[in-house]
Tab-separated table of C-alpha atoms in Angstrom:
chain	number	residue	atom	x	y	z
A	297	MET	CA	-14.439	-1.977	49.021
A	298	HIS	CA	-13.552	-2.672	45.408
A	299	MET	CA	-13.819	-6.203	44.096
A	300	VAL	CA	-10.391	-7.113	42.719
A	301	ASN	CA	-10.321	-8.512	39.196
A	302	ASN	CA	-7.529	-10.397	37.407
A	303	ARG	CA	-3.946	-9.227	37.390
A	304	TYR	CA	-2.891	-7.227	34.356
A	305	THR	CA	0.551	-6.978	32.835
A	306	LEU	CA	2.318	-4.926	30.173
A	307	SER	CA	1.932	-6.511	26.737
A	308	LYS	CA	5.154	-7.785	25.191
A	309	ASP	CA	4.006	-6.113	21.950
A	310	VAL	CA	4.147	-2.538	23.280
A	311	VAL	CA	6.645	-0.254	21.518
A	312	GLU	CA	7.919	2.956	23.137
A	313	LEU	CA	9.661	5.771	21.273
A	314	ALA	CA	10.820	9.040	22.847
A	315	VAL	CA	9.342	12.094	21.111
A	316	GLY	CA	10.377	15.381	22.692
A	317	ALA	CA	9.229	15.558	26.315
A	318	ARG	CA	6.784	12.677	25.832
A	319	THR	CA	6.849	9.053	24.724
A	320	ALA	CA	4.986	7.678	21.735
A	321	VAL	CA	3.486	4.281	22.534
A	322	TYR	CA	1.745	1.749	20.305
A	323	HIS	CA	0.990	-1.943	19.992
A	324	ARG	CA	3.159	-3.421	17.245
A	325	LYS	CA	0.322	-5.612	15.974
A	326	ARG	CA	-2.780	-3.510	16.718
A	327	GLY	CA	-1.573	0.088	16.564
A	328	GLY	CA	-3.372	2.610	18.764
A	329	LEU	CA	-0.518	5.139	18.672
A	330	CYS	CA	-0.712	7.726	21.448
A	331	MET	CA	1.516	10.073	23.466
A	332	LEU	CA	2.187	9.724	27.198
A	333	ASP	CA	3.865	12.178	29.525
A	334	ASP	CA	6.336	10.841	32.108
A	335	ALA	CA	3.680	10.299	34.772
A	336	ALA	CA	1.419	8.384	32.376
A	337	LEU	CA	4.394	6.365	31.146
A	338	ASN	CA	5.204	5.418	34.745
A	339	VAL	CA	1.673	4.078	35.146
A	340	LEU	CA	2.063	1.984	31.988
A	341	GLN	CA	5.464	0.657	33.035
A	342	GLY	CA	4.092	-0.136	36.471
A	343	PHE	CA	2.347	-3.096	34.856
A	344	ARG	CA	5.638	-4.792	33.918
A	345	SER	CA	5.515	-6.983	37.004
A	346	GLY	CA	1.731	-7.259	37.029
A	347	ARG	CA	-0.915	-5.318	38.875
A	348	ALA	CA	-4.353	-6.244	40.186
A	349	LEU	CA	-7.172	-3.860	39.244
A	350	PRO	CA	-10.559	-3.366	40.852
A	351	THR	CA	-13.455	-4.525	38.678
A	352	SER	CA	-15.030	-1.071	38.906
A	353	TRP	CA	-11.980	0.438	37.205
A	354	ILE	CA	-12.596	-1.817	34.232
A	355	GLU	CA	-16.374	-1.720	33.972
A	356	ASP	CA	-17.503	1.620	35.411
A	357	GLU	CA	-17.035	5.214	34.357
A	358	ALA	CA	-13.562	6.479	35.221
A	359	SER	CA	-13.374	8.087	38.649
A	360	SER	CA	-9.973	9.722	38.139
A	361	ARG	CA	-7.496	10.617	35.421
A	362	GLU	CA	-5.367	7.599	36.301
A	363	VAL	CA	-8.353	5.250	35.963
A	364	GLU	CA	-9.275	6.895	32.647
A	365	LEU	CA	-5.717	6.344	31.437
A	366	ILE	CA	-5.765	2.675	32.479
A	367	GLN	CA	-9.031	2.163	30.591
A	368	GLN	CA	-7.374	3.625	27.496
A	369	LEU	CA	-4.348	1.376	27.930
A	370	LEU	CA	-6.650	-1.641	28.193
A	371	ALA	CA	-8.648	-0.626	25.112
A	372	ARG	CA	-5.438	-0.329	23.088
A	373	GLY	CA	-4.158	-3.720	24.235
A	374	PHE	CA	-1.144	-2.168	25.974
A	375	ILE	CA	-1.990	-4.024	29.181
A	376	VAL	CA	-3.501	-7.487	29.181
A	377	VAL	CA	-4.793	-10.129	31.552
A	378	ASP	CA	-1.918	-12.391	32.586
A	379	GLU	CA	-3.555	-15.500	31.180
A	380	ALA	CA	-3.861	-13.885	27.749
A	381	THR	CA	-0.170	-13.170	27.308
A	382	ASP	CA	0.819	-16.679	26.258
A	383	LYS	CA	-2.123	-17.430	24.005
A	384	ASN	CA	-1.058	-18.065	20.434
A	385	THR	CA	-4.200	-18.883	18.516
A	386	PRO	CA	-3.710	-19.098	14.733
A	387	THR	CA	-5.200	-16.219	12.759
A	388	GLU	CA	-8.123	-17.274	10.597
A	389	ILE	CA	-7.488	-16.778	6.885
A	390	GLU	CA	-9.669	-13.889	5.733
A	391	LYS	CA	-11.025	-14.348	2.214
A	392	LYS	CA	-12.372	-11.004	1.041
A	393	VAL	CA	-11.902	-8.956	-2.101
A	394	ASN	CA	-11.742	-5.236	-1.337
A	395	ILE	CA	-10.056	-4.007	-4.523
A	396	ILE	CA	-10.848	-4.834	-8.152
A	397	GLN	CA	-7.956	-3.927	-10.431
A	398	LEU	CA	-8.777	-3.902	-14.139
A	399	ILE	CA	-5.789	-4.264	-16.463
A	400	LEU	CA	-7.336	-2.398	-19.370
A	401	ALA	CA	-4.306	-2.468	-21.661
A	402	ASN	CA	-1.057	-4.380	-21.753
A	403	ALA	CA	0.439	-1.575	-23.788
A	404	CYS	CA	1.846	1.876	-23.164
A	405	ASN	CA	2.852	4.935	-25.166
A	406	PHE	CA	5.748	5.722	-22.781
A	407	GLY	CA	9.146	4.074	-22.360
A	408	CYS	CA	9.895	4.751	-18.679
A	409	THR	CA	13.375	3.474	-17.868
A	410	TYR	CA	12.368	1.927	-14.521
A	411	CYS	CA	9.021	0.390	-15.570
A	412	PHE	CA	8.446	-2.854	-13.655
A	413	GLU	CA	6.278	-4.283	-16.452
A	414	GLY	CA	9.144	-4.233	-18.944
A	415	ILE	CA	8.804	-3.774	-22.690
A	416	GLN	CA	5.209	-4.011	-23.926
A	417	GLY	CA	3.470	-4.298	-27.272
A	418	LYS	CA	6.249	-6.438	-28.727
A	419	GLU	CA	6.433	-10.126	-29.555
A	420	MET	CA	8.832	-11.867	-27.182
A	421	SER	CA	9.455	-15.413	-25.961
A	422	ALA	CA	7.969	-16.260	-22.563
A	423	GLU	CA	10.231	-19.302	-22.311
A	424	ALA	CA	13.331	-17.210	-22.945
A	425	GLU	CA	12.316	-14.660	-20.292
A	426	VAL	CA	11.699	-17.376	-17.679
A	427	ALA	CA	15.067	-18.946	-18.492
A	428	LYS	CA	16.717	-15.543	-18.042
A	429	VAL	CA	15.177	-15.173	-14.554
A	430	ASP	CA	16.230	-18.702	-13.557
A	431	LEU	CA	19.779	-18.045	-14.709
A	432	SER	CA	19.913	-14.738	-12.818
A	433	ARG	CA	18.935	-16.483	-9.581
A	434	LEU	CA	21.726	-19.007	-10.039
A	435	ARG	CA	24.405	-16.487	-10.989
A	436	ALA	CA	23.816	-13.643	-8.536
A	437	ARG	CA	20.503	-13.543	-6.697
A	438	ASP	CA	21.398	-10.280	-4.938
A	439	GLU	CA	21.950	-8.514	-8.259
A	440	ILE	CA	18.527	-9.268	-9.737
A	441	LYS	CA	17.183	-6.095	-11.350
A	442	VAL	CA	13.752	-4.599	-11.999
A	443	ASP	CA	13.568	-2.067	-14.825
A	444	LEU	CA	12.391	-1.613	-18.409
A	445	ASN	CA	14.763	-4.255	-19.752
A	446	ASP	CA	14.367	-6.638	-16.807
A	447	SER	CA	10.706	-6.774	-15.855
A	448	MET	CA	9.491	-7.817	-12.434
A	449	TYR	CA	7.933	-11.002	-13.758
A	450	ALA	CA	9.079	-14.511	-12.992
A	451	SER	CA	6.609	-17.113	-14.311
A	452	LYS	CA	5.721	-18.470	-17.725
A	453	GLU	CA	2.042	-17.733	-17.013
A	454	ARG	CA	2.799	-14.057	-16.447
A	455	PHE	CA	5.070	-13.697	-19.461
A	456	ASP	CA	2.470	-15.443	-21.613
A	457	HIS	CA	-0.088	-12.829	-20.552
A	458	GLN	CA	2.320	-9.971	-21.187
A	459	TYR	CA	3.236	-11.072	-24.684
A	460	ASP	CA	-0.039	-12.572	-25.970
A	461	PRO	CA	-1.432	-10.255	-28.692
A	462	LYS	CA	-4.938	-11.399	-27.708
A	463	ASN	CA	-4.404	-10.101	-24.183
A	464	ARG	CA	-3.543	-6.505	-25.121
A	465	HIS	CA	-6.873	-4.685	-24.674
A	466	MET	CA	-9.914	-5.386	-22.512
A	467	LYS	CA	-13.175	-5.174	-24.434
A	468	PRO	CA	-15.761	-2.832	-22.865
A	469	HIS	CA	-18.416	-5.557	-22.464
A	470	ASP	CA	-15.793	-7.836	-20.889
A	471	ALA	CA	-14.795	-5.099	-18.448
A	472	VAL	CA	-18.400	-4.766	-17.316
A	473	ARG	CA	-18.822	-8.532	-16.954
A	474	TYR	CA	-15.580	-8.902	-15.028
A	475	VAL	CA	-16.628	-6.217	-12.546
A	476	GLU	CA	-20.043	-7.860	-12.133
A	477	ASN	CA	-18.358	-11.172	-11.354
A	478	ALA	CA	-15.850	-9.596	-8.976
A	479	LEU	CA	-18.576	-7.689	-7.126
A	480	ALA	CA	-20.449	-10.972	-6.656
A	481	VAL	CA	-17.333	-12.444	-5.027
A	482	SER	CA	-16.974	-9.401	-2.765
A	483	ARG	CA	-20.634	-9.492	-1.726
A	484	ALA	CA	-20.471	-13.217	-1.011
A	485	SER	CA	-17.660	-12.581	1.470
A	486	GLY	CA	-19.514	-9.769	3.247
A	487	VAL	CA	-17.773	-6.828	1.590
A	488	ARG	CA	-20.042	-3.865	0.831
A	489	SER	CA	-17.503	-1.247	-0.243
A	490	VAL	CA	-14.871	-1.757	-2.954
A	491	MET	CA	-12.322	0.198	-4.926
A	492	VAL	CA	-12.205	-0.304	-8.690
A	493	GLN	CA	-8.789	0.595	-10.097
A	494	PHE	CA	-8.240	1.359	-13.779
A	495	PHE	CA	-4.743	0.116	-14.480
A	496	GLY	CA	-2.418	-0.964	-17.296
A	497	GLY	CA	-0.026	-0.482	-19.087
A	498	GLU	CA	-1.569	2.863	-19.796
A	499	PRO	CA	-5.291	2.532	-18.974
A	500	LEU	CA	-6.376	5.489	-21.101
A	501	LEU	CA	-5.335	3.626	-24.216
A	502	ASN	CA	-8.658	1.896	-23.528
A	503	TRP	CA	-10.950	4.769	-22.607
A	504	LYS	CA	-14.024	2.978	-23.999
A	505	ALA	CA	-13.742	0.226	-21.395
A	506	ILE	CA	-13.321	2.766	-18.577
A	507	ALA	CA	-16.379	4.710	-19.746
A	508	ALA	CA	-18.419	1.491	-19.975
A	509	VAL	CA	-17.610	0.576	-16.358
A	510	LEU	CA	-18.346	4.057	-15.023
A	511	ASP	CA	-21.657	4.234	-16.902
A	512	ARG	CA	-22.775	0.764	-15.846
A	513	PHE	CA	-21.849	0.840	-12.150
A	514	GLY	CA	-21.743	4.483	-11.074
A	515	ASN	CA	-21.409	4.665	-7.297
A	516	GLY	CA	-22.499	1.030	-6.928
A	517	GLU	CA	-25.971	1.682	-5.534
A	518	ARG	CA	-27.645	-0.348	-8.274
A	519	ASP	CA	-25.534	-3.354	-7.256
A	520	GLY	CA	-25.954	-2.958	-3.512
A	521	MET	CA	-22.390	-1.776	-3.057
A	522	HIS	CA	-20.395	1.375	-2.529
A	523	ILE	CA	-17.862	1.722	-5.343
A	524	ALA	CA	-14.967	4.174	-5.363
A	525	TYR	CA	-12.675	4.559	-8.363
A	526	SER	CA	-9.033	5.359	-8.963
A	527	THR	CA	-6.605	5.240	-11.834
A	528	VAL	CA	-2.870	5.527	-12.389
A	529	THR	CA	-2.144	7.164	-15.740
A	530	ASN	CA	0.800	8.812	-17.446
A	531	GLY	CA	-1.511	11.778	-18.107
A	532	SER	CA	-0.723	12.154	-21.797
A	533	LEU	CA	-4.138	11.044	-23.054
A	534	ILE	CA	-6.412	13.194	-20.884
A	535	THR	CA	-9.126	14.810	-23.009
A	536	ASP	CA	-11.919	17.118	-21.895
A	537	GLU	CA	-14.296	14.141	-22.061
A	538	VAL	CA	-12.042	12.074	-19.814
A	539	ALA	CA	-11.579	14.921	-17.341
A	540	GLU	CA	-15.318	15.615	-17.161
A	541	SER	CA	-16.210	11.949	-16.661
A	542	PHE	CA	-13.572	11.416	-14.007
A	543	ALA	CA	-14.833	14.474	-12.139
A	544	ALA	CA	-18.464	13.355	-12.386
A	545	HIS	CA	-17.635	9.899	-10.997
A	546	ARG	CA	-15.122	11.181	-8.425
A	547	VAL	CA	-12.311	9.080	-9.823
A	548	ALA	CA	-9.081	9.654	-7.912
A	549	VAL	CA	-6.604	10.391	-10.701
A	550	CYS	CA	-2.953	9.595	-10.039
A	551	VAL	CA	-0.764	11.081	-12.758
A	552	SER	CA	2.750	9.668	-12.950
A	553	PHE	CA	5.324	12.452	-13.095
A	554	ASP	CA	8.709	12.172	-11.396
A	555	SER	CA	10.231	15.615	-11.757
A	556	PRO	CA	10.138	18.550	-14.158
A	557	THR	CA	13.767	17.721	-14.973
A	558	SER	CA	13.704	13.910	-15.048
A	559	PRO	CA	14.533	12.220	-18.362
A	560	SER	CA	13.204	8.849	-17.140
A	561	ARG	CA	9.700	9.080	-18.658
A	562	PRO	CA	10.104	9.606	-22.423
A	563	LEU	CA	7.479	8.819	-25.030
A	564	LYS	CA	8.032	5.597	-26.957
A	565	ASN	CA	9.507	7.635	-29.827
A	566	GLY	CA	12.036	9.184	-27.422
A	567	ASP	CA	10.417	12.638	-27.254
A	568	ASP	CA	9.944	14.523	-23.994
A	569	SER	CA	6.546	13.647	-22.498
A	570	THR	CA	6.322	16.696	-20.221
A	571	PRO	CA	4.264	19.000	-22.502
A	572	LEU	CA	1.579	16.342	-23.026
A	573	VAL	CA	1.438	15.473	-19.325
A	574	MET	CA	1.153	19.112	-18.284
A	575	GLN	CA	-1.664	19.593	-20.784
A	576	GLY	CA	-3.483	16.630	-19.234
A	577	LEU	CA	-2.951	17.928	-15.711
A	578	ARG	CA	-4.367	21.338	-16.687
A	579	ARG	CA	-7.472	19.696	-18.127
A	580	LEU	CA	-8.022	17.705	-14.953
A	581	GLN	CA	-7.478	20.819	-12.870
A	582	ALA	CA	-9.939	22.842	-14.948
A	583	LYS	CA	-12.692	20.252	-14.385
A	584	GLY	CA	-12.149	20.134	-10.625
A	585	ASN	CA	-10.743	16.614	-10.451
A	586	ARG	CA	-9.121	15.092	-7.396
A	587	ILE	CA	-5.522	14.872	-8.594
A	588	ALA	CA	-2.508	13.138	-7.102
A	589	ILE	CA	0.974	13.048	-8.564
A	590	ASN	CA	2.515	9.587	-8.723
A	591	ALA	CA	6.319	9.909	-8.491
A	592	ALA	CA	9.066	7.296	-8.317
A	593	LEU	CA	12.180	7.308	-6.149
A	594	THR	CA	14.457	4.847	-7.928
A	595	SER	CA	18.022	4.468	-9.084
A	596	ALA	CA	16.957	6.145	-12.343
A	597	THR	CA	15.331	9.143	-10.616
A	598	TRP	CA	17.632	9.500	-7.586
A	599	ASP	CA	19.379	12.644	-8.806
A	600	ASP	CA	16.134	14.328	-9.914
A	601	PHE	CA	13.875	13.503	-6.961
A	602	ASP	CA	13.628	16.728	-5.002
A	603	GLU	CA	11.323	19.499	-3.808
A	604	SER	CA	10.429	20.533	-7.369
A	605	ILE	CA	7.809	17.764	-7.512
A	606	VAL	CA	6.011	19.478	-4.612
A	607	ASP	CA	6.039	22.807	-6.426
A	608	LEU	CA	4.554	21.111	-9.473
A	609	ALA	CA	1.805	19.529	-7.340
A	610	VAL	CA	0.873	22.921	-5.911
A	611	ASP	CA	0.839	24.421	-9.412
A	612	VAL	CA	-1.643	21.852	-10.766
A	613	GLY	CA	-3.828	21.658	-7.647
A	614	ALA	CA	-2.689	18.220	-6.459
A	615	GLY	CA	-2.830	17.869	-2.688
A	616	GLU	CA	-1.089	14.513	-2.650
A	617	ILE	CA	2.031	12.928	-4.098
A	618	GLY	CA	2.233	9.168	-4.055
A	619	VAL	CA	5.886	8.156	-4.027
A	620	VAL	CA	6.716	4.668	-5.261
A	621	VAL	CA	10.059	3.691	-3.786
A	622	ASP	CA	12.052	1.390	-6.061
A	623	PHE	CA	10.797	-2.180	-6.500
A	624	ASP	CA	14.349	-3.235	-7.378
A	625	PRO	CA	15.810	-5.021	-4.308
A	626	SER	CA	19.336	-3.870	-5.179
A	627	PHE	CA	18.261	-0.219	-4.752
A	628	TYR	CA	18.199	-0.506	-0.946
A	629	ALA	CA	21.659	-2.051	-0.750
A	630	ARG	CA	23.085	0.431	-3.240
A	631	TYR	CA	21.917	3.652	-1.581
A	632	GLY	CA	21.460	2.518	2.030
A	633	ALA	CA	18.288	2.728	4.093
A	634	GLN	CA	19.256	5.876	5.977
A	635	ASN	CA	20.151	7.793	2.816
A	636	ILE	CA	16.840	6.806	1.220
A	637	VAL	CA	14.928	7.848	4.337
A	638	GLU	CA	16.663	11.226	4.441
A	639	ARG	CA	16.167	11.882	0.709
A	640	LEU	CA	12.456	11.095	0.978
A	641	TRP	CA	11.929	12.893	4.286
A	642	ARG	CA	13.404	16.119	2.962
A	643	VAL	CA	10.651	16.235	0.345
A	644	VAL	CA	8.005	15.112	2.890
A	645	GLU	CA	8.840	18.096	5.101
A	646	TYR	CA	8.806	20.518	2.196
A	647	GLY	CA	5.436	19.106	1.159
A	648	ARG	CA	4.058	19.782	4.628
A	649	GLN	CA	5.184	23.391	4.383
A	650	ARG	CA	3.299	23.750	1.097
A	651	GLY	CA	0.189	21.793	2.073
A	652	VAL	CA	0.985	18.669	0.038
A	653	VAL	CA	0.961	15.197	1.599
A	654	LEU	CA	3.434	12.563	0.426
A	655	THR	CA	2.046	9.041	0.596
A	656	GLY	CA	2.893	5.554	-0.606
A	657	TYR	CA	3.148	1.975	0.614
A	658	TRP	CA	5.811	3.199	3.043
A	659	HIS	CA	3.435	5.879	4.400
A	660	GLN	CA	0.511	3.491	4.758
A	661	ILE	CA	2.453	1.676	7.486
A	662	PHE	CA	2.272	4.826	9.601
A	663	GLN	CA	-1.356	5.508	8.653
A	664	VAL	CA	-2.468	2.043	9.749
A	665	LEU	CA	-0.389	2.260	12.927
A	666	LEU	CA	-2.253	5.449	13.880
A	667	GLY	CA	-5.537	3.574	14.073
A	668	HIS	CA	-6.565	0.738	16.357
A	669	ASP	CA	-7.037	-2.655	14.703
A	670	ALA	CA	-7.222	-0.703	11.429
A	671	VAL	CA	-5.951	-3.653	9.393
A	672	SER	CA	-9.058	-5.648	10.312
A	673	GLU	CA	-11.278	-2.806	9.151
A	674	ARG	CA	-9.518	-1.955	5.888
A	675	GLY	CA	-8.735	-5.567	5.032
A	676	PHE	CA	-4.957	-5.424	4.503
A	677	LYS	CA	-1.765	-3.788	5.722
A	678	ASN	CA	0.046	-1.797	3.036
A	679	CYS	CA	-0.205	-4.397	0.246
A	680	SER	CA	-3.657	-5.262	-1.094
A	681	ALA	CA	-2.178	-8.087	-3.199
A	682	LYS	CA	-2.085	-10.248	-0.092
A	683	GLY	CA	-5.619	-11.569	-0.343
A	684	ALA	CA	-7.546	-8.307	-0.701
A	685	GLN	CA	-7.346	-7.773	-4.463
A	686	PHE	CA	-8.210	-9.324	-7.803
A	687	SER	CA	-6.099	-8.017	-10.693
A	688	ILE	CA	-8.021	-8.947	-13.832
A	689	GLU	CA	-6.308	-9.225	-17.209
A	690	PRO	CA	-8.038	-8.414	-20.542
A	691	ASN	CA	-8.720	-12.133	-21.076
A	692	GLY	CA	-10.273	-12.572	-17.612
A	693	SER	CA	-7.301	-14.201	-15.914
A	694	VAL	CA	-6.801	-13.141	-12.302
A	695	PHE	CA	-3.518	-12.360	-10.585
A	696	ALA	CA	-3.080	-10.867	-7.110
A	697	CYS	CA	-1.610	-7.693	-8.598
A	698	LYS	CA	-0.199	-6.393	-11.870
A	699	ALA	CA	3.207	-6.760	-10.247
A	700	GLY	CA	2.660	-10.412	-9.327
A	701	SER	CA	3.585	-13.530	-11.281
A	702	THR	CA	1.240	-16.114	-9.733
A	703	LEU	CA	-1.916	-16.887	-11.694
A	704	LEU	CA	-4.874	-17.319	-9.325
A	705	GLY	CA	-7.420	-18.461	-11.908
A	706	SER	CA	-10.159	-16.873	-14.040
A	707	ILE	CA	-12.748	-14.343	-12.940
A	708	GLU	CA	-15.346	-16.637	-14.529
A	709	GLU	CA	-14.734	-19.053	-11.621
A	710	GLY	CA	-16.543	-16.667	-9.269
A	711	THR	CA	-16.452	-17.371	-5.542
A	712	SER	CA	-14.521	-20.621	-6.029
A	713	LEU	CA	-11.473	-18.393	-6.655
A	714	LEU	CA	-11.397	-17.737	-2.924
A	715	ASP	CA	-10.591	-21.408	-2.372
A	716	ALA	CA	-7.962	-21.611	-5.102
A	717	PRO	CA	-4.636	-22.697	-3.514
A	718	ALA	CA	-2.748	-19.750	-5.032
A	719	TYR	CA	-5.266	-17.244	-3.641
A	720	VAL	CA	-5.179	-18.879	-0.204
A	721	GLU	CA	-1.371	-18.630	-0.129
A	722	HIS	CA	-1.638	-14.883	-0.716
A	723	ALA	CA	-4.486	-14.478	1.798
A	724	LYS	CA	-2.415	-16.189	4.510
A	725	LEU	CA	-0.129	-13.159	4.399
A	726	ARG	CA	-2.984	-10.698	4.789
A	727	HIS	CA	-2.509	-10.443	8.555
A	728	GLU	CA	0.422	-12.765	9.288
A	729	ASN	CA	3.910	-11.952	8.038
A	730	PRO	CA	6.655	-14.545	7.512
A	731	SER	CA	8.396	-15.660	10.715
A	732	PHE	CA	11.362	-13.392	9.871
A	733	CYS	CA	9.152	-10.418	10.811
A	734	HIS	CA	8.079	-11.676	14.234
A	735	GLY	CA	9.065	-9.162	16.879
A	736	CYS	CA	9.621	-6.285	14.433
A	737	GLU	CA	8.345	-2.933	15.663
A	738	ILE	CA	6.062	-2.544	12.605
A	739	GLU	CA	5.090	-6.197	12.159
A	740	GLY	CA	1.355	-5.563	12.283
A	741	PHE	CA	1.322	-2.847	9.619
A	742	CYS	CA	4.084	-3.623	7.119
A	743	ALA	CA	3.750	-6.235	4.393
A	744	GLY	CA	7.344	-5.827	3.240
A	745	LEU	CA	8.659	-5.207	-0.247
A	746	CYS	CA	6.279	-5.624	-3.195
A	747	LEU	CA	5.447	-9.273	-3.929
A	748	GLY	CA	6.659	-9.017	-7.529
A	749	PRO	CA	10.393	-8.653	-6.854
A	750	LEU	CA	10.136	-11.260	-4.105
A	751	GLU	CA	8.767	-13.760	-6.617
A	752	LYS	CA	11.479	-12.831	-9.078
A	753	LYS	CA	14.343	-13.040	-6.600
A	754	TYR	CA	13.223	-15.897	-4.355
A	755	ALA	CA	10.532	-17.748	-6.387
A	756	ALA	CA	8.231	-17.354	-3.365
A	757	ILE	CA	5.910	-14.826	-1.728
A	758	ASP	CA	6.224	-15.821	1.950
A	759	VAL	CA	9.709	-14.332	2.160
A	760	VAL	CA	11.281	-11.026	3.170
A	761	GLU	CA	13.798	-8.749	1.457
A	762	PRO	CA	15.897	-7.708	4.498
A	763	SER	CA	17.590	-4.821	2.693
A	764	ALA	CA	14.262	-2.949	2.579
A	765	CYS	CA	13.360	-3.490	6.246
A	766	ASP	CA	15.531	-0.711	7.687
A	767	PHE	CA	13.995	1.728	5.215
A	768	TYR	CA	10.420	0.867	6.260
A	769	ARG	CA	11.293	1.072	9.951
A	770	GLY	CA	13.286	4.265	9.491
A	771	ILE	CA	10.633	6.195	7.573
A	772	THR	CA	7.960	5.080	10.067
A	773	ARG	CA	10.038	6.346	12.985
A	774	LYS	CA	10.489	9.657	11.168
A	775	HIS	CA	6.718	10.062	10.945
A	776	ILE	CA	6.253	9.236	14.630
A	777	GLU	CA	9.063	11.522	15.761
A	778	SER	CA	7.593	14.423	13.781
A	779	LEU	CA	4.274	14.281	15.632
A	780	GLN	CA	3.285	17.105	17.926
A	781	PRO	CA	1.388	16.550	21.198
A	782	PHE	CA	-2.383	16.408	20.695
A	783	GLU	CA	-2.069	15.735	16.952
A	784	ILE	CA	-2.858	12.233	18.184
A	785	ALA	CA	-4.375	10.999	21.461
A	786	THR	CA	-2.209	12.440	24.243
A	787	PHE	CA	-2.519	11.408	27.880
A	788	ASP	CA	-0.922	13.657	30.488
A	789	LEU	CA	-1.156	12.951	34.199
A	790	GLN	CA	1.252	15.663	35.322
A	791	PRO	CA	-0.312	19.049	36.133
A	792	ALA	CA	0.051	21.512	33.249
């Protein structure tokens, strides 16, 4: 005689999506994506009206395939104790720094037409730029742009940092000190593994600071941490020394390159940048570096974004292409979510045929959904700016991201930064989305459009750009629908 435990019911957060002869099932806040055949799906749906389970089924080793399935459904949160369904305990604000982004140079030798940072290395008026943003919001909020002539930024503090000649280059000894301070903050919050990102502008305009950080910290062992490194570079300044050092320190090198035919990434003097970039890619390839191509799908690159970027990746030994989909909110309304999904998916499928993975913020939603409670482990959904990252300017000021406009404080403040009101506002969004997102099928994995354009358009970060939502949902469904049985956990109760 089995002792009967509590009644269990189907969680209201379960999402079901037909995929071929099976059904993909996941928890929209916790993930745990798996495939069920019809018989297994019937077992899951049998909990809609509640079902009592013997204690032995919960606590002991499974005595049948059905019991094993039910244990898996419980572990994934697909079925829950009745009393737990109405609990709505507030999520504790997690204050941890997982990513240290060093802004090594507020300057660039390229003039990319869609650059979200706008024009650099030129004296401009911060007050005039802020006034321009304010006027744009009043005139036509839905037509706010993000490109080279209309940067993503929206605050006087951010414009001051962009235009201050004293904030152009990070000194090597400052870079080392900033990382030391940031690591102390990470350690104090229990983090033992961090990513250091070399960012800009063009980070390789400041190679000395990069070299100083790599030499001082290495893999982090000396500082009781594990440190991984990455950089996003235009690839035009790669020397043999750079390539060798990046290889030795296992720096993930993302080289921005949209298409062999795109005119959107000229040098500042207007010349074609392709020969220099290809030379840099060959040097990285020759030294055995881990290379990714960083491409943009924007209004400026729409006509040129195609399978040729995959062929280029194969040619230079890059197994990954990170695709940044336009930060400009008007892009999604102009082209339509379904058209954007189809344009991107066509290249995703071609990449799969050639052994190249296409990734990006949009892809991270699917990656996190595949795991179970993966957000808790990695520290953020698909946007590290929401509490998981310090973006440190040459002068030591800290923002949440290079794309953000809210000043958090100075890295010299140490752990007290984690209590700064601006940081806390970002960290609140680490796990909890704005109320607009509640009930969305990807709520637990998607952080929405980049914070930068949200700040520019709405003067807030706890908001949503609805025009981008259908794109994020659509591309996630595409990934799920493309799965084959047993590529992920697959539970079949019907005889083969």
